[in-house]
Coordinates of C-alpha atoms and ligand atoms in Angstrom, one line a residue:
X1 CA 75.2 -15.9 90.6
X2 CA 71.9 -14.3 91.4
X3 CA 70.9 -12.5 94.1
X4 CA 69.3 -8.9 95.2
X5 CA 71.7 -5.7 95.2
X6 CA 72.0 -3.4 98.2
X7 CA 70.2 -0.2 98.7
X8 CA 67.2 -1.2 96.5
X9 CA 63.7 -1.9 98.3
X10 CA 62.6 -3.7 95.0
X11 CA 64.1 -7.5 94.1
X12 CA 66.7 -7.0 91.8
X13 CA 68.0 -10.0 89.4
X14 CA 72.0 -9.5 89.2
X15 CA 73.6 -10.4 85.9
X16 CA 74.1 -14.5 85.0
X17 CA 77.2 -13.9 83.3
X18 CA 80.2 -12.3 85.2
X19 CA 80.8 -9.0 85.5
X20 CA 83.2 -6.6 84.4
X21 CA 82.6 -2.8 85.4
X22 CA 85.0 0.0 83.5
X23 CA 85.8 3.2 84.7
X24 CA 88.5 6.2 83.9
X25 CA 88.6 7.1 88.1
X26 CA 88.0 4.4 89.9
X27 CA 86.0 3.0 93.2
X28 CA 89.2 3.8 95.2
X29 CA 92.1 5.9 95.6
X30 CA 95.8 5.3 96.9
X31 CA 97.7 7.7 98.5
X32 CA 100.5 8.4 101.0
X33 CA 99.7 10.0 104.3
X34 CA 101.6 12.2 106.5
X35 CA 103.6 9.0 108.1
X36 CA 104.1 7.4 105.0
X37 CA 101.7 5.0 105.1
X38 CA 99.7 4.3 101.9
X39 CA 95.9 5.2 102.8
X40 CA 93.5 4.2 100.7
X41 CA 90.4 6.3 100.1
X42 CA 87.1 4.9 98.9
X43 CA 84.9 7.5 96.0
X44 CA 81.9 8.4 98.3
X45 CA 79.4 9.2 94.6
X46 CA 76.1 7.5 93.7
X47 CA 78.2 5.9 90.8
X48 CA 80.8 3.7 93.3
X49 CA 78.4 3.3 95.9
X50 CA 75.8 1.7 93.8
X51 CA 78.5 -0.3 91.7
X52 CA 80.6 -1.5 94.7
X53 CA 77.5 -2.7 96.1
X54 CA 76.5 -4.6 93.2
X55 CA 80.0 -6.2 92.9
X56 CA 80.7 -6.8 95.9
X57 CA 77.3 -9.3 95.5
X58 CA 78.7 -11.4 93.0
X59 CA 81.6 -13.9 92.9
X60 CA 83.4 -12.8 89.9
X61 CA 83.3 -9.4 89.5
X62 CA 86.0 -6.6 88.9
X63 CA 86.0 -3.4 88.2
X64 CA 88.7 -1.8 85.8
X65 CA 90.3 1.7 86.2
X66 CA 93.1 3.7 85.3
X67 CA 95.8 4.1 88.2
X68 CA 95.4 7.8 89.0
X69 CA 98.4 8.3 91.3
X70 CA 101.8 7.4 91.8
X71 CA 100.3 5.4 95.0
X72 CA 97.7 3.8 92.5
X73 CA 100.5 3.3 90.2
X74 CA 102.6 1.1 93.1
X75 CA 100.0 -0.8 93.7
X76 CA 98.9 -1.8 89.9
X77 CA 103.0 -2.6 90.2
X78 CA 102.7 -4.7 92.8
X79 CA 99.9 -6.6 91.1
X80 CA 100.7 -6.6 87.7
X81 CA 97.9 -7.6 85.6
X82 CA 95.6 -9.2 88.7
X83 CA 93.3 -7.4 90.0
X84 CA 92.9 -7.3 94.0
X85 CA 90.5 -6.9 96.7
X86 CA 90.2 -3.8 98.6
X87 CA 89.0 -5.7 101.8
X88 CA 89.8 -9.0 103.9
X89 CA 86.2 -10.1 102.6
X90 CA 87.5 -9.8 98.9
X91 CA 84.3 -8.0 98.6
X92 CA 85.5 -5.9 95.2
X93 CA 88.1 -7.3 93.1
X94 CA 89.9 -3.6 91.2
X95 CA 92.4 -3.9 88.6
X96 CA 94.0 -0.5 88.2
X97 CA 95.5 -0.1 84.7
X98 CA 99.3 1.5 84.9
X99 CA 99.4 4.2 81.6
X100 CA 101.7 6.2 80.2
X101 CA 101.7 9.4 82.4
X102 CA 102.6 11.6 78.9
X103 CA 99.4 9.9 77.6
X104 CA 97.7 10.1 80.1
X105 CA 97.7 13.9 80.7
X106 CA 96.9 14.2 76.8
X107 CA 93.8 11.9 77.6
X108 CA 92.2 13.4 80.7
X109 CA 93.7 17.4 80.2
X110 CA 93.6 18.0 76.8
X111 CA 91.4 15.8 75.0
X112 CA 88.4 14.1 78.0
X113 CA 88.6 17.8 80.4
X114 CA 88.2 20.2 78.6
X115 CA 87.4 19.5 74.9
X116 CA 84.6 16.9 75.1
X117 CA 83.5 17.9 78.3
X118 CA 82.9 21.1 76.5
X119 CA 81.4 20.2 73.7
X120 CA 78.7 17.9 75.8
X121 CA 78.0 21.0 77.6
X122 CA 77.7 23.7 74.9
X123 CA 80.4 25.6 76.7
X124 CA 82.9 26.4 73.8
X125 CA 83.2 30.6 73.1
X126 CA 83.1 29.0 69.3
X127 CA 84.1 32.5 67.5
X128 CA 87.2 32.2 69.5
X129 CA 87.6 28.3 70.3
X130 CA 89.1 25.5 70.7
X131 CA 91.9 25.5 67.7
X132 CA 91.8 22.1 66.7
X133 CA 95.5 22.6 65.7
X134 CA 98.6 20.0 65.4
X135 CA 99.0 19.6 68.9
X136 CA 95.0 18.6 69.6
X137 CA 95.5 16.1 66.6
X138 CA 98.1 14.5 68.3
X139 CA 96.6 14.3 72.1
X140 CA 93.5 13.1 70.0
X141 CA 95.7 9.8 68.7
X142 CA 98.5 9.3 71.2
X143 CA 96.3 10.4 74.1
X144 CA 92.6 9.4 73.8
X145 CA 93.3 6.6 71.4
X146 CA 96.4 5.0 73.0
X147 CA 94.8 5.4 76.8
X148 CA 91.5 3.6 75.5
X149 CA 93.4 1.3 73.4
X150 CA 95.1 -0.2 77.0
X151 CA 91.9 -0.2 79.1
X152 CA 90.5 -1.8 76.2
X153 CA 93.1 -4.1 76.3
X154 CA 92.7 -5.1 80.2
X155 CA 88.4 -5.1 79.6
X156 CA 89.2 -7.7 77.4
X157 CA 91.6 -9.9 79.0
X158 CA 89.3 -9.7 81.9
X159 CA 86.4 -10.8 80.0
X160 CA 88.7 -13.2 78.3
X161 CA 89.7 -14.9 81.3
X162 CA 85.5 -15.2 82.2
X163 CA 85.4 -17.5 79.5
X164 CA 84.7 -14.5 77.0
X165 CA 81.3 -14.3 78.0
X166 CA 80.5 -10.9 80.6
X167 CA 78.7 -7.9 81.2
X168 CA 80.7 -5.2 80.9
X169 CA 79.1 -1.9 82.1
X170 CA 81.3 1.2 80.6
X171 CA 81.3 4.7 82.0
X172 CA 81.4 7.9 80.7
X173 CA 83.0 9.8 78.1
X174 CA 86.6 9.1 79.2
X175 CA 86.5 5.7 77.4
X176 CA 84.5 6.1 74.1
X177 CA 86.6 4.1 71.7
X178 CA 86.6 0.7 74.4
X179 CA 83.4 -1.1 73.6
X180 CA 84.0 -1.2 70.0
X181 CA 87.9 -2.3 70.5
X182 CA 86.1 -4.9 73.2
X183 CA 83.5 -6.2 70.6
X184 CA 86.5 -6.9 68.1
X185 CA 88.0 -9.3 70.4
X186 CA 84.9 -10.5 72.5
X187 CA 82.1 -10.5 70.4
X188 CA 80.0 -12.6 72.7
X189 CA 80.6 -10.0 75.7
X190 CA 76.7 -7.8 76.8
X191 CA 78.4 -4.4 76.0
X192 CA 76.9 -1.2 78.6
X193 CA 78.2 1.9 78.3
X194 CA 76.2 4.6 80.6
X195 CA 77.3 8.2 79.8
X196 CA 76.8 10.6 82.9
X197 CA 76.7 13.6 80.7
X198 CA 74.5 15.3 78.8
X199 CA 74.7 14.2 74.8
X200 CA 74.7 17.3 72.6
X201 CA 72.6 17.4 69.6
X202 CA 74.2 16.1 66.2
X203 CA 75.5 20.2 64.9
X204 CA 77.7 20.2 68.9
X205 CA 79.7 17.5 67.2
X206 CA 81.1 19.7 64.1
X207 CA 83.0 21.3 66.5
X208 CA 85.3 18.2 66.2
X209 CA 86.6 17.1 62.5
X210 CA 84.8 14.7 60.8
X211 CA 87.9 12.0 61.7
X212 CA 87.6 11.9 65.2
X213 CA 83.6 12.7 66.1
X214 CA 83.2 9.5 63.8
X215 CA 85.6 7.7 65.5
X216 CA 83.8 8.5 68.7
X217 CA 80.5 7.9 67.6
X218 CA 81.6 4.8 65.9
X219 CA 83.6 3.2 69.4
X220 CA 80.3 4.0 70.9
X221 CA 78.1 2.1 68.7
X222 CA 80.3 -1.1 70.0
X223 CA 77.9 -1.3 72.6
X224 CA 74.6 -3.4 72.8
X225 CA 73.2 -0.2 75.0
X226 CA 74.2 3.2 76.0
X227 CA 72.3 4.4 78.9
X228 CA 72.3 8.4 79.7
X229 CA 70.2 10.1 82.3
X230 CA 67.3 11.6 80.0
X231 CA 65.2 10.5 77.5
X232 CA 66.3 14.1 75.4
X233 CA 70.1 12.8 75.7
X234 CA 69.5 9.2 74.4
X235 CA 67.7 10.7 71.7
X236 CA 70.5 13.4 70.7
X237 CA 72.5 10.7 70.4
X238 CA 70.6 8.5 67.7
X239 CA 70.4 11.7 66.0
X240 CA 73.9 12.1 65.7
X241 CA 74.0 8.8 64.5
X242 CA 72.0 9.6 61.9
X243 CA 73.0 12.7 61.3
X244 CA 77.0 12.5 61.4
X245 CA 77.0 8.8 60.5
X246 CA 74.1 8.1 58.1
X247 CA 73.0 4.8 60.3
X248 CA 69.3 4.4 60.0
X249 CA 67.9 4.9 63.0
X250 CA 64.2 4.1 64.8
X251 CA 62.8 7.0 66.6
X252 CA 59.9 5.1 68.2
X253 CA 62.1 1.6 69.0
X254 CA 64.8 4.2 70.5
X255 CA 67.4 1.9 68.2
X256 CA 70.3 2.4 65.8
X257 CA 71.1 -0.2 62.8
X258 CA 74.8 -0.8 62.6
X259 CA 75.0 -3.6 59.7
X260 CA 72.8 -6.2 61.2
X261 CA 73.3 -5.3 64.3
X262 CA 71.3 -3.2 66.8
X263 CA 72.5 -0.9 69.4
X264 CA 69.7 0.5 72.1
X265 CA 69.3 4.4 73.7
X266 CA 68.3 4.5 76.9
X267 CA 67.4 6.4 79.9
X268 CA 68.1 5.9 83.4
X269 CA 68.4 8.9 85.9
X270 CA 70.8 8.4 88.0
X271 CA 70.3 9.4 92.2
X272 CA 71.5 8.8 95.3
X273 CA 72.0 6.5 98.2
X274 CA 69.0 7.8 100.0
X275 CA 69.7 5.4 103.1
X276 CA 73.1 6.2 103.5
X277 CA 72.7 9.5 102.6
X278 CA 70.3 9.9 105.6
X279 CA 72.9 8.4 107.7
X280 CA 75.7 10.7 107.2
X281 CA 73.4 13.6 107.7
X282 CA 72.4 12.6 110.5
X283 CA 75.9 11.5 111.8
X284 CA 77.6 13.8 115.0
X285 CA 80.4 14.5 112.3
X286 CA 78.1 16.6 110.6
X287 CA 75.9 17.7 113.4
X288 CA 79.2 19.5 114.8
X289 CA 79.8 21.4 111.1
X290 CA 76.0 22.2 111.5
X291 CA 76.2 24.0 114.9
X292 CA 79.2 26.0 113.7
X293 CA 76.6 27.0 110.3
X294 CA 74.1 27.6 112.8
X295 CA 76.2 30.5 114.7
X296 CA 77.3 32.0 111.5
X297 CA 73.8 32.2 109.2
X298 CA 71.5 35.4 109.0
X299 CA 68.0 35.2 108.6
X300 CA 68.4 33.5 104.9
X301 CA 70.5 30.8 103.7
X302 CA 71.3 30.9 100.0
X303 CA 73.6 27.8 99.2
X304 CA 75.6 26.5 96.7
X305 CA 77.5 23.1 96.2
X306 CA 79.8 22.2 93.5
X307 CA 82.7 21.6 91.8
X308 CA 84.4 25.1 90.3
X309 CA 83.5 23.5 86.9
X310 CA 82.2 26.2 84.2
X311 CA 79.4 24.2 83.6
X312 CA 78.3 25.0 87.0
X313 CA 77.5 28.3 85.9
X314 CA 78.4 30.0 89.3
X315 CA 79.7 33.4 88.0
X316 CA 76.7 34.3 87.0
X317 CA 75.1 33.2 90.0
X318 CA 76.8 35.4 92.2
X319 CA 75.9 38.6 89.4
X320 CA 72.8 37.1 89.5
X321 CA 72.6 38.1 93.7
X322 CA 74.3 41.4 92.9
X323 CA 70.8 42.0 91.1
X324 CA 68.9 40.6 94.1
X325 CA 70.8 43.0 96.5
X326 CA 70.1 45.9 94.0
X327 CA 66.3 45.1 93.7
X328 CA 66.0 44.5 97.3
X329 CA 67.9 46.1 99.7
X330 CA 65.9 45.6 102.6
X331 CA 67.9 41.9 102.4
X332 CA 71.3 43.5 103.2
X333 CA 72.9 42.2 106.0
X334 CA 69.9 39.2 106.6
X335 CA 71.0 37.2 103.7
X336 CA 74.1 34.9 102.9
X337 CA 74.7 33.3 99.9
X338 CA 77.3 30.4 101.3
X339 CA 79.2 28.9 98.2
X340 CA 80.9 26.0 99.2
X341 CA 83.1 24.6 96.4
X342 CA 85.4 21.9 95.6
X343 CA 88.7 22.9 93.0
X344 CA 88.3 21.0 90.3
X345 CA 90.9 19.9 87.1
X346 CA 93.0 22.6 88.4
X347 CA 95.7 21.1 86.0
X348 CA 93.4 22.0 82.7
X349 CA 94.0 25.8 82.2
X350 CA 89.9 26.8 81.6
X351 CA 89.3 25.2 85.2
X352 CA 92.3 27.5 86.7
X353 CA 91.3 30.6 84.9
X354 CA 87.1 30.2 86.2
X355 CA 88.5 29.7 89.9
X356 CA 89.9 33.4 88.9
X357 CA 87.1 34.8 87.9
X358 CA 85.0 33.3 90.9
X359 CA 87.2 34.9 93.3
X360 CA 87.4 38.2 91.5
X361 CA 83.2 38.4 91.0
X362 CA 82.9 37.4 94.6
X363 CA 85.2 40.5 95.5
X364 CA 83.5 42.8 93.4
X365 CA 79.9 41.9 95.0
X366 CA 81.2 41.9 98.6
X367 CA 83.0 44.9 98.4
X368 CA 79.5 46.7 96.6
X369 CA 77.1 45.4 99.0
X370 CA 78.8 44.1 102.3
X371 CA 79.7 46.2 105.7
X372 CA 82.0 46.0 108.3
X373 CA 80.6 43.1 110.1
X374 CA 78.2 41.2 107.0
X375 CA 79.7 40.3 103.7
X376 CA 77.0 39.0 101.3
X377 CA 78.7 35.8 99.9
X378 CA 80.5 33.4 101.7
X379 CA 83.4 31.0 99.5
X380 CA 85.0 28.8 100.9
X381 CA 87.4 26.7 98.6
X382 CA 87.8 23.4 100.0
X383 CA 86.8 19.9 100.0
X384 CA 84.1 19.2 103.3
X385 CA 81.7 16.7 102.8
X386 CA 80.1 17.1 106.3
X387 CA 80.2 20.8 106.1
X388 CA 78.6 20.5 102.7
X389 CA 75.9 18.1 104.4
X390 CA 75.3 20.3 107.3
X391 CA 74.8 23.2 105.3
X392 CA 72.2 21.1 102.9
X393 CA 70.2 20.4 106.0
X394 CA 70.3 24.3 106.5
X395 CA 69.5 26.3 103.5
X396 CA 66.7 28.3 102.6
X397 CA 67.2 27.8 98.9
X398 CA 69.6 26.1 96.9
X399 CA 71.0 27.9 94.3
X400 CA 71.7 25.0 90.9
X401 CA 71.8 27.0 87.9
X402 CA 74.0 25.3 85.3
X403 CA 74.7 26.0 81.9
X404 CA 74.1 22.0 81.2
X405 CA 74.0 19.2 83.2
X406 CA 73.6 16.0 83.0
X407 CA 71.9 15.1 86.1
X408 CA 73.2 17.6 89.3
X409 CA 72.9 14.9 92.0
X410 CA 73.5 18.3 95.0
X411 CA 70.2 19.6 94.0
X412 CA 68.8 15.7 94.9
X413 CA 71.3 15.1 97.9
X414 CA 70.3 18.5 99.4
X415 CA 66.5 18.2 99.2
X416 CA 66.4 15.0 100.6
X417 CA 68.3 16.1 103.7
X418 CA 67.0 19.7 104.2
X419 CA 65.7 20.6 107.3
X420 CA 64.2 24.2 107.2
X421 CA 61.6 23.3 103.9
X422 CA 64.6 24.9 101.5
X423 CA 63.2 25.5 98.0
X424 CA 64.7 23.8 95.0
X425 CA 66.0 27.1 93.0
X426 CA 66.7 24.8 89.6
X427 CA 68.2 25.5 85.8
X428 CA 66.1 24.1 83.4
X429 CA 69.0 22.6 81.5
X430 CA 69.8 20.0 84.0
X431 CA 68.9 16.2 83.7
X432 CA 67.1 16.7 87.6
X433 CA 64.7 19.1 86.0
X434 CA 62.8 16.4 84.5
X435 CA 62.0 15.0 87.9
X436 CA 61.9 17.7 90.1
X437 CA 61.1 20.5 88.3
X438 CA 57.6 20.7 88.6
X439 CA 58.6 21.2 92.2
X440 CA 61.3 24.1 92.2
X441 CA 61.5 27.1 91.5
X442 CA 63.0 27.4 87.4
X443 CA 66.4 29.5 86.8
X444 CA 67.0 30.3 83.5
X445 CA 70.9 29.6 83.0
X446 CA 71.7 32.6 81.2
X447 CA 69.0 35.3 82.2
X448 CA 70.8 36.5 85.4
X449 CA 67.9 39.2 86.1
X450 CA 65.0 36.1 85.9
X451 CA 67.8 34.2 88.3
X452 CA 67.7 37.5 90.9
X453 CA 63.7 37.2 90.2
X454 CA 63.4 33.5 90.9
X455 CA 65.8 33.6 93.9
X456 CA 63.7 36.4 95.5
X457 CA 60.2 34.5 94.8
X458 CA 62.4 31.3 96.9
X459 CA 62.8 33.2 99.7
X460 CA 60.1 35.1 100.1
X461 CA 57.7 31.9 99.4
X462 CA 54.7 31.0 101.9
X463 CA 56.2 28.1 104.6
X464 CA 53.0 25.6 103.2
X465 CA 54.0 26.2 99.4
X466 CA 57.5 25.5 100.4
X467 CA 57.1 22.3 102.8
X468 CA 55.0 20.7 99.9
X469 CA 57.1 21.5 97.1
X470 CA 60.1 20.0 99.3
X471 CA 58.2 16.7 100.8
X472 CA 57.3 16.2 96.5
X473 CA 61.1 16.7 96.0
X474 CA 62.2 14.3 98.3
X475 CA 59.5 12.0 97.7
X476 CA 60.6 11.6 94.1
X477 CA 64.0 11.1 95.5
X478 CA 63.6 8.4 97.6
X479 CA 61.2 6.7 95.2
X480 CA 63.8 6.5 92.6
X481 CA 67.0 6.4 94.1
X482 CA 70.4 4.8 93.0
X483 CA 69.1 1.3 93.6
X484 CA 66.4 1.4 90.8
X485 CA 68.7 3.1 88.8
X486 CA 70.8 0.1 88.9
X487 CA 68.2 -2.2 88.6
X488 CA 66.3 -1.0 85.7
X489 CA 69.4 -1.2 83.8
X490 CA 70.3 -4.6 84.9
X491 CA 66.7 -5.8 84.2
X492 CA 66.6 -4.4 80.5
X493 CA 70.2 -6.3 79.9
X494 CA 68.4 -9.7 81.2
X495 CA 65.7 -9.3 78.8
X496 CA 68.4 -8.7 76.5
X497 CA 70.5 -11.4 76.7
X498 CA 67.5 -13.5 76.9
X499 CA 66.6 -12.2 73.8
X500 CA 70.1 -12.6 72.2
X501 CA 71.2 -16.9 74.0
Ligands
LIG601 C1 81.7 14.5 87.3 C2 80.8 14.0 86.2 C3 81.2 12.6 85.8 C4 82.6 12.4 85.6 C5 83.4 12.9 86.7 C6 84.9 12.9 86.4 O1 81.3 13.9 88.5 O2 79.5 14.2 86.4 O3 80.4 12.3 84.7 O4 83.0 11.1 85.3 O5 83.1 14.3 87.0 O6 85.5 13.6 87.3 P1 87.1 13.6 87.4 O7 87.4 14.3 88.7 O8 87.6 12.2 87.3 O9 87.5 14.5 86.2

């Protein structure tokens, strides 16, 4: 089946072969509301939106996940090992895959959140950790490995049942052993795996022992591509090939030989629905949230948006305004820094400990700075989507300093919606920099003083500098948004399997 996917202004040639899209959380969620009713919720990221769209296109696509709740769980029951639709059209067929809840945890708490999310992202303290002890050993094998094994297992019968001939497009480092346990079984299966994170260089890997970053590496080199977001990240990773591996590897063809066969590094940065995204901010769901904002801002609107994830770097944010009110105290009392952030992986114990120290820092800066009726940041702990919008069309600058990361689709989402020419206040180390970097203002991750510095040249910056540097922004955002993404990864695997019937 051909045809053009959704939410791309170019033409767009959709895989011949069937399609089999894998992911650890997938495109929906089940739940029970308040009347016990099961409520399903649909993810609202770049990722799902782009991917339903594409398989809701074609005739024999599914999407396999992991059942994530004891509602997901039910319904995987009630299915067994069919997938079903998630509307009357039959638009997007989901097979949600039932797992061990023991391995499970091991897999996503112990092993996927935090130990390679923090090796991906530099964030280990490595004088003090991880231990790679008895216990990681075994939520390595009997978490990690069993949890893959299984969704390998269902990728396979899926692609199986397609007459053993799909295109299976993998995400993320949740499921780095499947495409080599998929290419066992289906070896005539287009293998895609698209990593969302950054990719470390090779020495980041020694973290792990030799047993299990091989093992990793060596599930990933199942794959006929693996996509990431920047050009750096695809090349970290042939260098660990090299490196960790000894596979010969082409700098130039951006390949790695595994025995005959080759496996491809790519880049693709990933973006947003720009269309939809418009909508919603322009929807009377967010316009209320925005009038409420609208009462409550001072002169200048610092914002941040994200998940309380380390790698978000937003301690030293908030020190980093502590300088900015030190340096400048004729801001007191005109400036907010509003931080609106979503708990994340509460159940993985470095995620629980940073929500402490946000709350704690954010104390310590109000209590030194703020008066009776002004208190210099703002936290709000919660989930909002339309709040979060409203306050994007709002700011003055937006505050996105991460340690690492591998895209940071707020700092894209915000500028495309802003409304008051907010700068673009931008860590170097994210994949966004790359694109819009020549248009923000630079934070240095770990230099809190050049953060204060930077965050006072944002807001003190002439109204022409800023509307340009924010019409670029959002230029380059709407030019490449999640539709090309998509595209120029489907295109490459045409050429691909072209090159390969
Ligand atoms: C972030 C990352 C994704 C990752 C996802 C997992 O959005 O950028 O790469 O897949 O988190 O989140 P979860 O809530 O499932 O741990």
């Amino acid at each position: 089946v051909r045809g053009s996917t959704g939410g791309y202004n170019g033409s767009v040639t959709t895989p011949a072969d069937p399609v089999v899209i894998v992911s650890n959380r997938g495109p929906l969620q089940h739940d029970r509301g308040a009347d016990g009713q099961r409520v399903a919720t649909r993810g609202g990221g770049g990722l799902v939106t782009a991917l339903s769209g594409l398989a809701a296109q074609l005739d024999d696509a599914v999407w396999v996940c992991a059942a994530l709740t004891e509602e997901d769980v039910a319904v995987s029951r009630e299915h067994g090992v069919a997938a079903f639709t998630t509307d009357e059209q039959g638009a997007l067929r989901v097979r949600m895959v039932e797992l061990d809840p023991e391995a499970q945890r091991k897999h996503y708490s112990v092993i996927s959140n935090p130990l390679l999310w923090f090796v991906q992202h530099y964030l280990w303290d490595l004088a003090n950790a991880p231990d790679i002890d008895r216990e990681l050993v075994d939520a390595f094998e009997t978490g990690y490995v069993a949890v893959n094994e299984r969704m390998a297992d269902a990728v396979a019968e899926e692609v199986e049942a397609r007459g053993g001939q799909a295109t299976v497009l993998l995400q993320d480092y949740q499921l780095y052993l499947v495409p080599q346990l998929v290419r066992q079984r289906c070896p005539r299966a287009l293998l895609h795996h698209f990593v969302h994170i950054p990719w470390p260089q090779p020495d980041s890997w020694r973290v792990l022992p030799p047993s299990m970053r091989e093992a990793l590496l060596v599930g990933m080199l199942g794959n006929d591509v693996v996509g990431f977001h920047t050009e750096r990240f695809a090349r970290n990773f042939l260098l660990g090939c090299q490196e960790l591996l000894d596979r010969p590897i082409d700098l130039r063809a951006m390949t790695v030989d595994v025995g005959g066969r080759t496996v491809r590094a790519r880049w693709y940065p990933i973006s947003v629905d720009t269309a939809a995204f418009e909508e919603l901010a322009a929807s009377p769901a967010v316009e209320e949230k925005r009038a409420v904002l609208e009462r409550q801002r001072r002169e200048h609107l610092l914002l941040r948006v994200d998940r309380t994830d380390p790698s978000k770097n937003i301690v030293r944010g908030f020190r980093a305004v502590d300088l900015l009110l030190e340096d400048h105290p004729e801001l007191l009392g005109r400036v907010t820094f509003l931080a609106l952030l979503q708990p994340s992986r509460q159940d993985v114990t470095e995620y629980a400990d940073y929500v402490e120290r946000i709350r704690r820092v954010v104390a310590d800066v109000n209590l030194k700075h703020g008066s009776v009726d002004w208190q210099p940041i703002d936290l709000r702990l919660e989930e909002d989507i339309e709040q979060a919008v409203a306050a994007y069309t709002l700011f003055d600058v937006l505050v996105v300093n991460s340690v690492f990361d591998g895209m940071n689709l707020v700092a894209k989402e915000a500028i495309l919606v802003n409304r008051r020419d907010g700068v673009l206040a931008l860590s170097e180390n994210t994949g966004a920099h790359e694109e819009l970097g020549a248009f923000a203002v630079t934070l240095h991750p770990f230099d809190v003083q050049q953060q204060a510095d930077a965050l006072h040249e944002a807001l003190t910056m002439a109204l022409a500098d800023r509307r340009a540097r924010r019409e670029a922004c959002a230029g380059v955002v709407r030019h490449n948004d999640v539709g090309r993404w998509l595209a120029r990864q489907l295109r490459d695997l045409e050429v691909l399997s072209g090159d390969e019937s």
